[in-house]
Amino acid sequence: MKSAIIVFPGSNCDGDCFHVLSEVLGQPAEYVFHKEKFSAGDFDLIVLPGGFSYGDYLRAGAIARFSPAMESVLKAAERGKLILGICNGFQILLEAGLLPGAMMKNRDLKFHCHDVYLKVGTADSPFTNLYLPGEVVKMPVAHGQGNYYADEDTIERLKSENRIAFYYSDEKGRVTEKANPNGSAANIAGILNEGRNVLGMMPHPERCAEEILGNADGKKLFKSILEYLEGRSKIGKIGRS
Amino acid sequence: MGRLEEAKKLGLTEEEYNLIVRTLGREPNDVELGMYSVMWSEHCSYKNSRPLLKKFPTKAPHVLQGPGENAGIVDIGDDLAVVLKIESHNHPSAVEPYQGAATGVGGIIRDIFAMGARPIALLDSLRFGELDDPRVKYLFGGVVSGIADYGNCMGIPTVGGEAYFNDVYKDNPLVNAMCVGIIRRDEIIRGKAQGVGNSVMLVGAATGRDGIHGASFASEELSEESESRRPSVQVGDPFMEKLLLEACLELLKEKWVVGIQDLGAAGLTSACAETAARAGSGIELDVALVPRRETEMTPYEVMLSESQERMLIIVEKGHEEDVKRIFEKWDLFAVKIGEVTGDGMLRVLENGKTVAEIPAKSLAEGAPVIKRKGRKPAYLERQDLDCSKIRMPENLGDVLLKLLGSPNIASKAWIYQQYDHTVRTDTVVRPGSDAAVLRVKGTKKGIALTTDCNGLYCYLDPYEGGKQAVAEAARNLAVTGAKPLAITDCLNFGSPEDPEVYYQFEKCIDGIAEAARFLEIPVVSGNVSFYNESSERKIFPTPVIGMVGLLEDVSKHCTLAFKKPGDLVVLLGVNTEELGASEYLRVIFGIEGGRPPRVDLDREKRLLILCLKAIRQGLLNSAHDVSEGGLAVAIAESCIAGNLGFKGKIRSDIRPDALLFGECQSRIVASLSEDKLPALMEVAREAGVEVTVLGRVVLEHFLIEVKDSRGGSKRIELSLGEMAEAWSKSLERKVEG
């Protein structure tokens, strides 16, 4: 499993993703600078890390999507390569049109950094196959613009196609208004594209993948990807490849 | 207007002006006068404080860089070193809280990467007036957002700090930002302009008119006119700084980089004068080469601008294009503006024509020291408070709830949840503990970080207050299992021209120096901020101590939270009857008085040794420093953090409110499994520290009974829920209510 981590100007979780992939999972990983195009064939996973690409100027992710590297990401997505966007990476995926919907400022207009509980919406994806559907996991969030919005039809479609990967929930897995940290529609914390090869999520699995940090719930997400790519996952192959 | 009059208008004294004339052998021109006025301001020259700062112990085998550089550096083994520095941005924050605080954070980050280090953590020590005042709320909200937006965008976690509220800070809040970095020992770089003919380059943001005379603004009292100083406050762009950080760290790997210096207070003037003075060389530069974002700027404006996100880089001649290549990658410019000379002069040209010519050493180090004499303030002569006249409240449970809800004690989650404190995936112990703990990737080690100061203690007894700030910081590190390594200090005071303030300053320094020497923790960097006062009020003397400690094995760190029902809860240390200067007297009786608690440094040292040993041996399940609010608050905080209760009985003849809420020093509340008690007792006997069993951790009830030898008793009985509610929601209600 070879990963590319795209470095945009202002990315600041690129090093964290690199650390988890290379040190915790022991898999090869490379940084790809936003000015470079790359060949999708060289990588199995492409990570769009968190941070403040272009300082969040204009709108989070709005400028980064025009990077040369994003052209390669779009092509890779089309070819069925796995693409993981975390936090600002999720925002860029939305701006690039690889996932439906948009991000608004958090409901209370404040930056939120704390742990949240997430209910796993689907285990039927390359990113979540080691979780159980409905399992409750804990992950940190750290964002100012994580208030996910999509129109009702889109939300209905995401639900009916089983594309909501994570919901903000309470400790018991109840998806309640109180457990929603930012006002996201339907408590959505992460979604998949139609082909299930692109995942965007606001919480940070890379920040909770080691016991020393007090929580390793996020490690399963990266291990799911490895299981999938090595053909061991229960979900088999998705879409075209 | 005569030259002298003009000099005075810029804040220089007649004596200083005459010295300038003697140094130059002629009258200074406008540009030169401007440059002198900022460099010889208190903010840049430390002319009021230098002799006293010499009292600090600054040397130890592990100190790689002491005071005098952009930041201090200590060795942590494994070929790694930790870089640390704290700085104030009080006056800008009083006028423009958002930008003031943001640029404070930006400045301190640049100090760290100017040493070649990767910044890994931020802490913020804040002081405001009481939150029921609408302007205070505005200042507080603005400062917190300013810190959040800058630090978050940089991807540097804000892992700790403090927030105190007291009317004395109403007009003049304190915003002290600390940054910590990590570096390989062999990659340390210093701010020196060495080697005649080497190139001096300016990189980062373009230069504008913002922040001109910011350093002078920081060196005067706040007044009605301060509002008009808004243009003296710089404007920050964290995105630009993030690019600058990455570009500089990439650059600093190159062997041909000679020196680097942040452009902070006094901008280009200071950066050039300091780098040249440190190397004993000179610099000649042409302001026409400086990239600008405004047209028609004069040499005066270019030399004094405090535009943010700029660095001065000195590289070996011939490598200018290499520098440009790296900065272009990050979409930043890098321009050669001049070169290092051998004549010791800072020579400023405009299109080849000399517009200023001053010896660099005179600018950077030549400000005449002002010897001042302190006078013991009158209030210290008549401060004795007879605590026996204070009647004890009937319901001590209510007292505990009130204390838990006091913003000075209550949860600061409203603040730190707006700061990204988990980015970089090193944060092992998050904010809200005694100290933050970070792992050091690639090693088994960890570092612990804290900032501490109780301004009221320092006001009521400057010497003891200074001592206490150091002892408290060391204790906060020790309860995590970290051995204290080094101090960076931010000394916030009123006007040094006031003999009573000067007395406070001198005594606080004596106290800090004494404690630092006794506990063997060197001071490696710091900052002095004077003139923190308005016509209405002076701040408490507030010497904030930032401290870094080392854990050899980060997996053995300890936290304050109770862990297991059935565990024994013990007190390490001794209770004495000291009620003075307590949060209890302040909150319940509205009294800010009495003698603050004394620190017996010998006792403190033994306690630190015991705590570190016990944690290293894995004896303790939790450890928490007893500070504001005393023993009852400390136990309650361990309960709330662990979501567990406590049941205990304390026998003592100290009056119950002093026992429960007094703030006597050198005490730690710890919990442990019962079978470890003999081993703890043994370690404690060796260290010479008393250990008393207070009670046990239980599921959810909170009960403390106090009995004296005459058969008298008092009790506090509360539910965990009501304590948690009082503690966790209070600050949010005050700010948003």
GROMACS .gro file of C-alpha atoms in nm, chain B residues 289-649:
model
  361
  530LEU     CA    1   1.553   4.736  -0.245
  531VAL     CA    2   1.297   4.650   0.024
  532PRO     CA    3   0.976   4.516  -0.132
  533ARG     CA    4   0.680   4.727  -0.020
  534ARG     CA    5   0.308   4.703  -0.014
  535GLU     CA    6   0.256   5.077   0.001
  536THR     CA    7   0.391   5.348  -0.224
  537GLU     CA    8   0.612   5.641  -0.137
  538MET     CA    9   0.740   5.504   0.191
  539THR     CA   10   1.027   5.706   0.336
  540PRO     CA   11   1.350   5.546   0.463
  541TYR     CA   12   1.227   5.631   0.813
  542GLU     CA   13   0.908   5.431   0.759
  543VAL     CA   14   1.084   5.136   0.599
  544MET     CA   15   1.340   5.112   0.879
  545LEU     CA   16   1.077   5.138   1.154
  546SER     CA   17   0.792   4.938   1.006
  547GLU     CA   18   0.684   4.641   1.217
  548SER     CA   19   0.505   4.463   0.934
  549GLN     CA   20   0.472   4.100   1.033
  550GLU     CA   21   0.594   3.774   0.883
  551ARG     CA   22   0.939   3.893   0.774
  552MET     CA   23   1.283   3.749   0.843
  553LEU     CA   24   1.636   3.872   0.783
  554ILE     CA   25   1.872   3.611   0.644
  555ILE     CA   26   2.247   3.630   0.613
  556VAL     CA   27   2.397   3.389   0.362
  557GLU     CA   28   2.741   3.330   0.217
  558LYS     CA   29   2.802   3.543  -0.087
  559GLY     CA   30   2.704   3.365  -0.406
  560HIS     CA   31   2.409   3.172  -0.263
  561GLU     CA   32   2.146   3.441  -0.321
  562GLU     CA   33   1.987   3.249  -0.607
  563ASP     CA   34   1.968   2.934  -0.394
  564VAL     CA   35   1.773   3.127  -0.134
  565LYS     CA   36   1.540   3.265  -0.399
  566ARG     CA   37   1.474   2.918  -0.537
  567ILE     CA   38   1.358   2.788  -0.199
  568PHE     CA   39   1.136   3.087  -0.129
  569GLU     CA   40   0.986   3.086  -0.477
  570LYS     CA   41   0.875   2.729  -0.418
  571TRP     CA   42   0.664   2.865  -0.132
  572ASP     CA   43   0.553   3.166  -0.340
  573LEU     CA   44   0.754   3.408  -0.128
  574PHE     CA   45   1.012   3.661  -0.235
  575ALA     CA   46   1.368   3.675  -0.109
  576VAL     CA   47   1.558   3.991  -0.190
  577LYS     CA   48   1.916   4.092  -0.125
  578ILE     CA   49   1.898   4.431   0.048
  579GLY     CA   50   2.257   4.469   0.154
  580GLU     CA   51   2.571   4.304   0.285
  581VAL     CA   52   2.783   4.248   0.591
  582THR     CA   53   3.062   4.502   0.640
  583GLY     CA   54   3.363   4.512   0.863
  584ASP     CA   55   3.331   4.863   1.002
  585GLY     CA   56   3.068   4.796   1.268
  586MET     CA   57   2.830   5.053   1.119
  587LEU     CA   58   2.466   5.009   1.034
  588ARG     CA   59   2.458   5.214   0.715
  589VAL     CA   60   2.123   5.280   0.551
  590LEU     CA   61   2.116   5.398   0.192
  591GLU     CA   62   1.835   5.507  -0.034
  592ASN     CA   63   1.923   5.449  -0.398
  593GLY     CA   64   2.289   5.459  -0.305
  594LYS     CA   65   2.271   5.776  -0.100
  595THR     CA   66   2.344   5.743   0.272
  596VAL     CA   67   2.046   5.836   0.488
  597ALA     CA   68   2.161   5.695   0.822
  598GLU     CA   69   2.490   5.578   0.965
  599ILE     CA   70   2.509   5.451   1.322
  600PRO     CA   71   2.741   5.210   1.503
  601ALA     CA   72   2.538   4.886   1.527
  602LYS     CA   73   2.658   4.817   1.880
  603SER     CA   74   2.547   5.160   1.995
  604LEU     CA   75   2.197   5.096   1.865
  605ALA     CA   76   2.165   4.741   1.993
  606GLU     CA   77   2.350   4.758   2.321
  607GLY     CA   78   2.434   5.119   2.388
  608ALA     CA   79   2.122   5.244   2.561
  609PRO     CA   80   2.239   5.383   2.894
  610VAL     CA   81   2.122   5.172   3.184
  611ILE     CA   82   1.885   5.357   3.407
  612LYS     CA   83   1.965   5.285   3.768
  613ARG     CA   84   1.654   5.317   3.973
  614LYS     CA   85   1.584   5.282   4.340
  615GLY     CA   86   1.280   5.105   4.467
  616ARG     CA   87   1.072   5.212   4.764
  617LYS     CA   88   0.868   4.967   4.967
  618PRO     CA   89   0.505   5.046   4.884
  619ALA     CA   90   0.299   5.186   5.169
  620TYR     CA   91   0.033   4.915   5.132
  621LEU     CA   92   0.289   4.650   5.223
  622GLU     CA   93   0.348   4.820   5.559
  623ARG     CA   94  -0.013   4.794   5.666
  624GLN     CA   95  -0.134   4.476   5.512
  625ASP     CA   96  -0.159   4.245   5.811
  626LEU     CA   97  -0.490   4.074   5.807
  627ASP     CA   98  -0.621   3.917   6.124
  628CYS     CA   99  -0.773   3.597   5.995
  629SER     CA  100  -0.916   3.514   6.339
  630LYS     CA  101  -1.168   3.793   6.276
  631ILE     CA  102  -1.300   3.614   5.970
  632ARG     CA  103  -1.605   3.411   6.064
  633MET     CA  104  -1.624   3.070   5.916
  634PRO     CA  105  -1.920   3.010   5.683
  635GLU     CA  106  -2.179   2.757   5.800
  636ASN     CA  107  -2.199   2.559   5.480
  637LEU     CA  108  -1.857   2.468   5.348
  638GLY     CA  109  -2.015   2.270   5.063
  639ASP     CA  110  -2.155   2.596   4.924
  640VAL     CA  111  -1.813   2.751   4.957
  641LEU     CA  112  -1.658   2.469   4.758
  642LEU     CA  113  -1.916   2.509   4.480
  643LYS     CA  114  -1.856   2.883   4.467
  644LEU     CA  115  -1.482   2.832   4.444
  645LEU     CA  116  -1.517   2.570   4.171
  646GLY     CA  117  -1.725   2.821   3.979
  647SER     CA  118  -1.482   3.110   4.019
  648PRO     CA  119  -1.339   3.184   3.673
  649ASN     CA  120  -0.989   3.169   3.820
  650ILE     CA  121  -1.045   2.804   3.918
  651ALA     CA  122  -1.321   2.685   3.686
  652SER     CA  123  -1.262   2.485   3.369
  653LYS     CA  124  -1.097   2.682   3.089
  654ALA     CA  125  -1.245   2.455   2.823
  655TRP     CA  126  -1.430   2.749   2.667
  656ILE     CA  127  -1.089   2.891   2.584
  657TYR     CA  128  -0.879   2.589   2.491
  658GLN     CA  129  -1.145   2.416   2.285
  659GLN     CA  130  -1.109   2.705   2.041
  660TYR     CA  131  -0.740   2.622   2.011
  661ASP     CA  132  -0.628   2.325   1.808
  662HIS     CA  133  -0.438   2.132   2.074
  663THR     CA  134  -0.414   1.791   1.907
  664VAL     CA  135  -0.249   1.876   1.572
  665ARG     CA  136   0.100   1.726   1.525
  666THR     CA  137  -0.018   1.415   1.716
  667ASP     CA  138   0.219   1.465   2.004
  668THR     CA  139  -0.023   1.581   2.273
  669VAL     CA  140  -0.028   1.310   2.536
  670VAL     CA  141  -0.179   1.522   2.814
  671ARG     CA  142  -0.411   1.790   2.685
  672PRO     CA  143  -0.493   2.133   2.829
  673GLY     CA  144  -0.687   2.131   3.155
  674SER     CA  145  -0.420   1.941   3.346
  675ASP     CA  146  -0.144   2.069   3.573
  676ALA     CA  147   0.090   2.070   3.273
  677ALA     CA  148   0.066   1.956   2.913
  678VAL     CA  149   0.273   1.656   2.811
  679LEU     CA  150   0.402   1.602   2.457
  680ARG     CA  151   0.579   1.297   2.328
  681VAL     CA  152   0.901   1.345   2.137
  682LYS     CA  153   0.866   1.138   1.820
  683GLY     CA  154   1.150   0.900   1.749
  684THR     CA  155   1.238   0.869   2.119
  685LYS     CA  156   1.078   0.730   2.436
  686LYS     CA  157   1.086   1.078   2.584
  687GLY     CA  158   0.830   1.341   2.656
  688ILE     CA  159   0.835   1.706   2.751
  689ALA     CA  160   0.598   1.879   2.991
  690LEU     CA  161   0.505   2.247   2.966
  691THR     CA  162   0.341   2.497   3.197
  692THR     CA  163   0.305   2.867   3.270
  693ASP     CA  164   0.237   2.994   3.621
  694CYS     CA  165   0.204   3.306   3.829
  695ASN     CA  166  -0.028   3.425   4.101
  696GLY     CA  167  -0.035   3.805   4.066
  697LEU     CA  168  -0.213   3.856   4.398
  698TYR     CA  169   0.063   3.671   4.585
  699CYS     CA  170   0.320   3.889   4.408
  700TYR     CA  171   0.127   4.203   4.497
  701LEU     CA  172   0.101   4.111   4.864
  702ASP     CA  173   0.458   3.988   4.892
  703PRO     CA  174   0.668   4.035   4.577
  704TYR     CA  175   0.958   3.823   4.700
  705GLU     CA  176   0.747   3.529   4.814
  706GLY     CA  177   0.526   3.562   4.507
  707GLY     CA  178   0.826   3.536   4.276
  708LYS     CA  179   0.949   3.230   4.462
  709GLN     CA  180   0.607   3.073   4.456
  710ALA     CA  181   0.565   3.116   4.080
  711VAL     CA  182   0.879   2.909   4.021
  712ALA     CA  183   0.789   2.647   4.283
  713GLU     CA  184   0.437   2.612   4.147
  714ALA     CA  185   0.556   2.568   3.789
  715ALA     CA  186   0.807   2.305   3.898
  716ARG     CA  187   0.536   2.122   4.094
  717ASN     CA  188   0.302   2.132   3.795
  718LEU     CA  189   0.568   1.959   3.589
  719ALA     CA  190   0.658   1.710   3.862
  720VAL     CA  191   0.300   1.581   3.900
  721THR     CA  192   0.312   1.471   3.536
  722GLY     CA  193   0.641   1.291   3.604
  723ALA     CA  194   0.863   1.552   3.436
  724LYS     CA  195   1.188   1.683   3.580
  725PRO     CA  196   1.204   2.064   3.544
  726LEU     CA  197   1.468   2.171   3.291
  727ALA     CA  198   1.447   2.542   3.222
  728ILE     CA  199   1.256   2.865   3.271
  729THR     CA  200   1.150   3.135   3.028
  730ASP     CA  201   1.004   3.434   3.210
  731CYS     CA  202   0.769   3.715   3.115
  732LEU     CA  203   0.789   3.993   3.371
  733ASN     CA  204   0.477   4.212   3.354
  734PHE     CA  205   0.486   4.523   3.570
  735GLY     CA  206   0.367   4.883   3.590
  736SER     CA  207   0.590   5.182   3.521
  737PRO     CA  208   0.949   5.135   3.642
  738GLU     CA  209   0.963   5.510   3.694
  739ASP     CA  210   0.738   5.456   3.995
  740PRO     CA  211   0.970   5.355   4.283
  741GLU     CA  212   0.702   5.132   4.433
  742VAL     CA  213   0.667   4.939   4.109
  743TYR     CA  214   1.043   4.918   4.086
  744TYR     CA  215   1.049   4.771   4.436
  745GLN     CA  216   0.797   4.505   4.332
  746PHE     CA  217   1.005   4.430   4.024
  747GLU     CA  218   1.327   4.395   4.219
  748LYS     CA  219   1.175   4.175   4.488
  749CYS     CA  220   0.996   3.948   4.241
  750ILE     CA  221   1.325   3.899   4.058
  751ASP     CA  222   1.499   3.818   4.386
  752GLY     CA  223   1.233   3.559   4.463
  753ILE     CA  224   1.248   3.400   4.119
  754ALA     CA  225   1.629   3.396   4.124
  755GLU     CA  226   1.637   3.239   4.469
  756ALA     CA  227   1.389   2.963   4.380
  757ALA     CA  228   1.550   2.898   4.041
  758ARG     CA  229   1.891   2.866   4.202
  759PHE     CA  230   1.773   2.643   4.485
  760LEU     CA  231   1.568   2.415   4.262
  761GLU     CA  232   1.844   2.422   3.998
  762ILE     CA  233   1.630   2.539   3.709
  763PRO     CA  234   1.816   2.791   3.490
  764VAL     CA  235   1.646   3.088   3.322
  765VAL     CA  236   1.730   3.063   2.951
  766SER     CA  237   1.516   3.334   2.791
  767GLY     CA  238   1.257   3.591   2.876
  768ASN     CA  239   1.092   3.923   2.826
  769VAL     CA  240   1.017   4.232   3.035
  770SER     CA  241   0.697   4.429   2.991
  771PHE     CA  242   0.670   4.757   3.184
  772TYR     CA  243   0.414   5.037   3.180
  773ASN     CA  244   0.120   4.802   3.230
  774GLU     CA  245  -0.106   5.058   3.388
  775SER     CA  246  -0.363   5.321   3.315
  776SER     CA  247  -0.441   5.639   3.504
  777GLU     CA  248  -0.704   5.439   3.696
  778ARG     CA  249  -0.515   5.127   3.797
  779LYS     CA  250  -0.187   4.944   3.803
  780ILE     CA  251  -0.170   4.573   3.739
  781PHE     CA  252  -0.051   4.332   4.004
  782PRO     CA  253   0.314   4.254   3.958
  783THR     CA  254   0.286   3.948   3.733
  784PRO     CA  255   0.610   3.765   3.660
  785VAL     CA  256   0.486   3.471   3.455
  786ILE     CA  257   0.708   3.165   3.468
  787GLY     CA  258   0.708   2.939   3.164
  788MET     CA  259   0.877   2.609   3.234
  789VAL     CA  260   0.979   2.302   3.040
  790GLY     CA  261   1.041   1.960   3.193
  791LEU     CA  262   1.159   1.624   3.066
  792LEU     CA  263   1.011   1.275   3.102
  793GLU     CA  264   1.260   1.001   3.025
  794ASP     CA  265   0.974   0.763   2.950
  795VAL     CA  266   0.660   0.939   2.835
  796SER     CA  267   0.449   0.624   2.870
  797LYS     CA  268   0.494   0.658   3.249
  798HIS     CA  269   0.338   1.005   3.268
  799CYS     CA  270   0.080   1.079   3.535
  800THR     CA  271  -0.239   1.291   3.526
  801LEU     CA  272  -0.460   1.456   3.785
  802ALA     CA  273  -0.768   1.236   3.726
  803PHE     CA  274  -0.864   0.975   3.982
  804LYS     CA  275  -0.855   0.640   3.804
  805LYS     CA  276  -1.006   0.361   4.014
  806PRO     CA  277  -1.270   0.333   4.284
  807GLY     CA  278  -1.110   0.189   4.595
  808ASP     CA  279  -0.776   0.366   4.541
  809LEU     CA  280  -0.633   0.545   4.842
  810VAL     CA  281  -0.610   0.923   4.825
  811VAL     CA  282  -0.307   1.068   4.999
  812LEU     CA  283  -0.158   1.407   5.065
  813LEU     CA  284   0.213   1.445   4.994
  814GLY     CA  285   0.331   1.735   5.207
  815VAL     CA  286   0.199   1.913   5.513
  816ASN     CA  287  -0.104   2.130   5.582
  817THR     CA  288  -0.032   2.457   5.758
  818GLU     CA  289  -0.272   2.731   5.853
  819GLU     CA  290  -0.231   2.991   5.581
  820LEU     CA  291  -0.542   3.172   5.464
  821GLY     CA  292  -0.385   3.494   5.333
  822ALA     CA  293  -0.416   3.588   4.964
  823SER     CA  294  -0.642   3.290   4.901
  824GLU     CA  295  -0.907   3.266   4.633
  825TYR     CA  296  -1.134   3.168   4.924
  826LEU     CA  297  -1.094   3.508   5.094
  827ARG     CA  298  -1.137   3.683   4.760
  828VAL     CA  299  -1.446   3.500   4.642
  829ILE     CA  300  -1.632   3.451   4.971
  830PHE     CA  301  -1.535   3.768   5.160
  831GLY     CA  302  -1.413   4.002   4.889
  832ILE     CA  303  -1.077   4.030   5.067
  833GLU     CA  304  -0.755   4.055   4.870
  834GLY     CA  305  -0.515   4.062   5.157
  835GLY     CA  306  -0.311   3.887   5.417
  836ARG     CA  307   0.023   3.719   5.387
  837PRO     CA  308   0.046   3.492   5.086
  838PRO     CA  309   0.158   3.138   5.159
  839ARG     CA  310   0.532   3.088   5.210
  840VAL     CA  311   0.738   2.847   5.009
  841ASP     CA  312   0.997   2.653   5.204
  842LEU     CA  313   1.230   2.573   4.915
  843ASP     CA  314   1.396   2.285   5.093
  844ARG     CA  315   1.059   2.125   5.157
  845GLU     CA  316   0.958   2.193   4.798
  846LYS     CA  317   1.269   2.026   4.662
  847ARG     CA  318   1.210   1.714   4.870
  848LEU     CA  319   0.849   1.699   4.756
  849LEU     CA  320   0.953   1.723   4.390
  850ILE     CA  321   1.204   1.442   4.438
  851LEU     CA  322   0.942   1.223   4.602
  852CYS     CA  323   0.682   1.290   4.335
  853LEU     CA  324   0.918   1.218   4.047
  854LYS     CA  325   1.046   0.901   4.208
  855ALA     CA  326   0.699   0.771   4.293
  856ILE     CA  327   0.575   0.831   3.938
  857ARG     CA  328   0.885   0.676   3.783
  858GLN     CA  329   0.836   0.366   3.998
  859GLY     CA  330   0.474   0.346   3.889
  860LEU     CA  331   0.338   0.390   4.240
  861LEU     CA  332   0.083   0.663   4.170
  862ASN     CA  333  -0.239   0.646   3.970
  863SER     CA  334  -0.290   1.022   3.984
  864ALA     CA  335  -0.112   1.332   4.111
  865HIS     CA  336  -0.235   1.690   4.131
  866ASP     CA  337  -0.077   2.007   4.262
  867VAL     CA  338  -0.269   2.185   4.540
  868SER     CA  339  -0.299   2.550   4.437
  869GLU     CA  340  -0.577   2.811   4.417
  870GLY     CA  341  -0.877   2.696   4.620
  871GLY     CA  342  -0.667   2.466   4.835
  872LEU     CA  343  -0.702   2.103   4.930
  873ALA     CA  344  -1.079   2.066   4.881
  874VAL     CA  345  -1.063   2.214   4.530
  875ALA     CA  346  -0.765   1.993   4.440
  876ILE     CA  347  -0.951   1.678   4.546
  877ALA     CA  348  -1.266   1.794   4.367
  878GLU     CA  349  -1.069   1.859   4.046
  879SER     CA  350  -0.923   1.508   4.054
  880CYS     CA  351  -1.278   1.376   4.100
  881ILE     CA  352  -1.425   1.576   3.812
  882ALA     CA  353  -1.139   1.484   3.578
  883GLY     CA  354  -1.180   1.114   3.656
  884ASN     CA  355  -1.559   1.123   3.682
  885LEU     CA  356  -1.523   0.952   4.021
  886GLY     CA  357  -1.605   1.047   4.379
  887PHE     CA  358  -1.414   1.076   4.706
  888LYS     CA  359  -1.485   0.982   5.064
  889GLY     CA  360  -1.248   1.083   5.339
  890LYS     CA  361  -1.182   1.198   5.687
   0.00000   0.00000   0.00000
